[in-house]
């Protein structure tokens, strides 16, 4: 049987942070052996908010591609590519826009929230989830690995697939979400890690930057000095230990924090060491790639060629189903 297809997408925000890595990328890496996989850097989606700062995009795409490959996405196994390099995304988006009622887009939760809070009111911003549906349907994807916040977009994609198939005949499978199991990674302030909060640790940070950020992390506010008993369950430093430290270390930290024997300064130093150890191989590969930018652009070009083959095939099916000229 042919392999099932996975399409994943991320906006090019530059070097990945630990939240992107633990929450999404690791999952993608674990899927690449068993699926026909497409990893799309969605630069057109970024334009919905970055349309007046486009000069940063190219470098952000580059840095993200570096981290993808350095972390273990294998360009031999999956197509890593930039959305705008496969023009069929735009064609499918346009054709779908003819059959999708505007209220379907107006009621998407991310639209309602963000158009207010960020003051985004463009036609393209309303079409954000439609462009995402086009990304997914263009590869006739069976699964989409996403976090919970994206579920309404996947649901909408299924509705769009059903509508298209009902109008013109079966072209698209209805894609299913593949939810990431990983708990949210906390940032240095204890909130979810996100570049927009400025509480992130990047894969590309140096070991010193990493240690420095961790040294300033939020901890249990009732534990003011070594000797005070702490509560690991409310401490983001401890949450990160649960990802980056061994079971034995975690048990000892839990015990010694509660008793007061362990102070936050030493505990943070320990965490920084473990994170830096875990990231060292990724950082070394990333440094090599940054020193050879042509390798990275070649990977993206090759990925766009592979993705373009599949996209071209789908668009032939779409044009034929819609009785358009080829
Ligand atoms: N909306 C997604 C996000 O913000 C990014 C995205 C665009 C995407 N196209 C996609 C995710 C297709 C999965 C599949 O995370």
PDB file of N, CA, C and O in Angstrom, residues 21 77 84 111 126 158 165 196 199-200 210 215 218-219 224 297:
ATOM      1  N   UNK A  21      10.790  23.179  19.149  1.00  0.00           N
ATOM      2  CA  UNK A  21      11.535  21.933  18.976  1.00  0.00           C
ATOM      3  C   UNK A  21      10.862  20.772  19.707  1.00  0.00           C
ATOM      4  O   UNK A  21      10.567  19.733  19.113  1.00  0.00           O
ATOM      5  N   UNK A  77      14.428  12.097   3.333  1.00  0.00           N
ATOM      6  CA  UNK A  77      13.191  11.401   3.715  1.00  0.00           C
ATOM      7  C   UNK A  77      11.960  12.272   3.544  1.00  0.00           C
ATOM      8  O   UNK A  77      10.860  11.760   3.338  1.00  0.00           O
ATOM      9  N   UNK A  84       6.143  29.692  -0.850  1.00  0.00           N
ATOM     10  CA  UNK A  84       6.084  30.588  -2.009  1.00  0.00           C
ATOM     11  C   UNK A  84       6.862  30.036  -3.201  1.00  0.00           C
ATOM     12  O   UNK A  84       6.766  30.578  -4.303  1.00  0.00           O
ATOM     13  N   UNK A 111      -9.381  34.083  13.854  1.00  0.00           N
ATOM     14  CA  UNK A 111      -9.688  35.308  13.103  1.00  0.00           C
ATOM     15  C   UNK A 111     -10.324  36.342  14.014  1.00  0.00           C
ATOM     16  O   UNK A 111      -9.899  37.491  14.087  1.00  0.00           O
ATOM     17  N   UNK A 126      -8.157  37.342   6.523  1.00  0.00           N
ATOM     18  CA  UNK A 126      -9.395  36.561   6.611  1.00  0.00           C
ATOM     19  C   UNK A 126      -9.188  35.193   5.948  1.00  0.00           C
ATOM     20  O   UNK A 126      -9.699  34.180   6.398  1.00  0.00           O
ATOM     21  N   UNK A 158     -11.361  20.029   6.611  1.00  0.00           N
ATOM     22  CA  UNK A 158     -12.221  18.882   6.284  1.00  0.00           C
ATOM     23  C   UNK A 158     -13.539  19.353   5.666  1.00  0.00           C
ATOM     24  O   UNK A 158     -14.013  18.769   4.694  1.00  0.00           O
ATOM     25  N   UNK A 165     -15.370  18.071  -2.793  1.00  0.00           N
ATOM     26  CA  UNK A 165     -15.665  16.725  -3.300  1.00  0.00           C
ATOM     27  C   UNK A 165     -17.139  16.596  -3.687  1.00  0.00           C
ATOM     28  O   UNK A 165     -17.470  15.931  -4.674  1.00  0.00           O
ATOM     29  N   UNK A 196       6.900  35.861  20.859  1.00  0.00           N
ATOM     30  CA  UNK A 196       6.180  37.116  21.057  1.00  0.00           C
ATOM     31  C   UNK A 196       6.184  37.536  22.533  1.00  0.00           C
ATOM     32  O   UNK A 196       5.959  38.696  22.842  1.00  0.00           O
ATOM     33  N   UNK A 199      10.301  35.234  26.002  1.00  0.00           N
ATOM     34  CA  UNK A 199      10.701  34.375  27.136  1.00  0.00           C
ATOM     35  C   UNK A 199      11.334  33.071  26.644  1.00  0.00           C
ATOM     36  O   UNK A 199      11.286  32.058  27.311  1.00  0.00           O
ATOM     37  N   UNK A 200      11.927  33.141  25.452  1.00  0.00           N
ATOM     38  CA  UNK A 200      12.343  31.904  24.790  1.00  0.00           C
ATOM     39  C   UNK A 200      13.844  31.649  24.867  1.00  0.00           C
ATOM     40  O   UNK A 200      14.642  32.570  25.028  1.00  0.00           O
ATOM     41  N   UNK A 210      22.307  30.734  26.934  1.00  0.00           N
ATOM     42  CA  UNK A 210      21.337  29.813  27.522  1.00  0.00           C
ATOM     43  C   UNK A 210      21.425  29.863  29.050  1.00  0.00           C
ATOM     44  O   UNK A 210      20.413  30.019  29.739  1.00  0.00           O
ATOM     45  N   UNK A 215      19.458  31.567  34.302  1.00  0.00           N
ATOM     46  CA  UNK A 215      19.774  32.128  35.619  1.00  0.00           C
ATOM     47  C   UNK A 215      18.745  33.179  36.043  1.00  0.00           C
ATOM     48  O   UNK A 215      18.584  33.462  37.223  1.00  0.00           O
ATOM     49  N   UNK A 218      12.041  32.640  36.268  1.00  0.00           N
ATOM     50  CA  UNK A 218      11.052  32.680  37.338  1.00  0.00           C
ATOM     51  C   UNK A 218      11.122  31.358  38.123  1.00  0.00           C
ATOM     52  O   UNK A 218      11.304  30.307  37.535  1.00  0.00           O
ATOM     53  N   UNK A 219      10.998  31.425  39.458  1.00  0.00           N
ATOM     54  CA  UNK A 219      10.886  30.195  40.270  1.00  0.00           C
ATOM     55  C   UNK A 219       9.785  30.394  41.305  1.00  0.00           C
ATOM     56  O   UNK A 219       9.078  31.398  41.262  1.00  0.00           O
ATOM     57  N   UNK A 224      12.949  32.142  48.647  1.00  0.00           N
ATOM     58  CA  UNK A 224      13.781  33.325  48.416  1.00  0.00           C
ATOM     59  C   UNK A 224      15.260  32.990  48.467  1.00  0.00           C
ATOM     60  O   UNK A 224      16.077  33.615  47.800  1.00  0.00           O
ATOM     61  N   UNK A 297      20.212  26.324   0.914  1.00  0.00           N
ATOM     62  CA  UNK A 297      19.342  26.759  -0.196  1.00  0.00           C
ATOM     63  C   UNK A 297      19.115  25.608  -1.170  1.00  0.00           C
ATOM     64  O   UNK A 297      18.024  25.478  -1.733  1.00  0.00           O
TER      65      UNK A 297
END
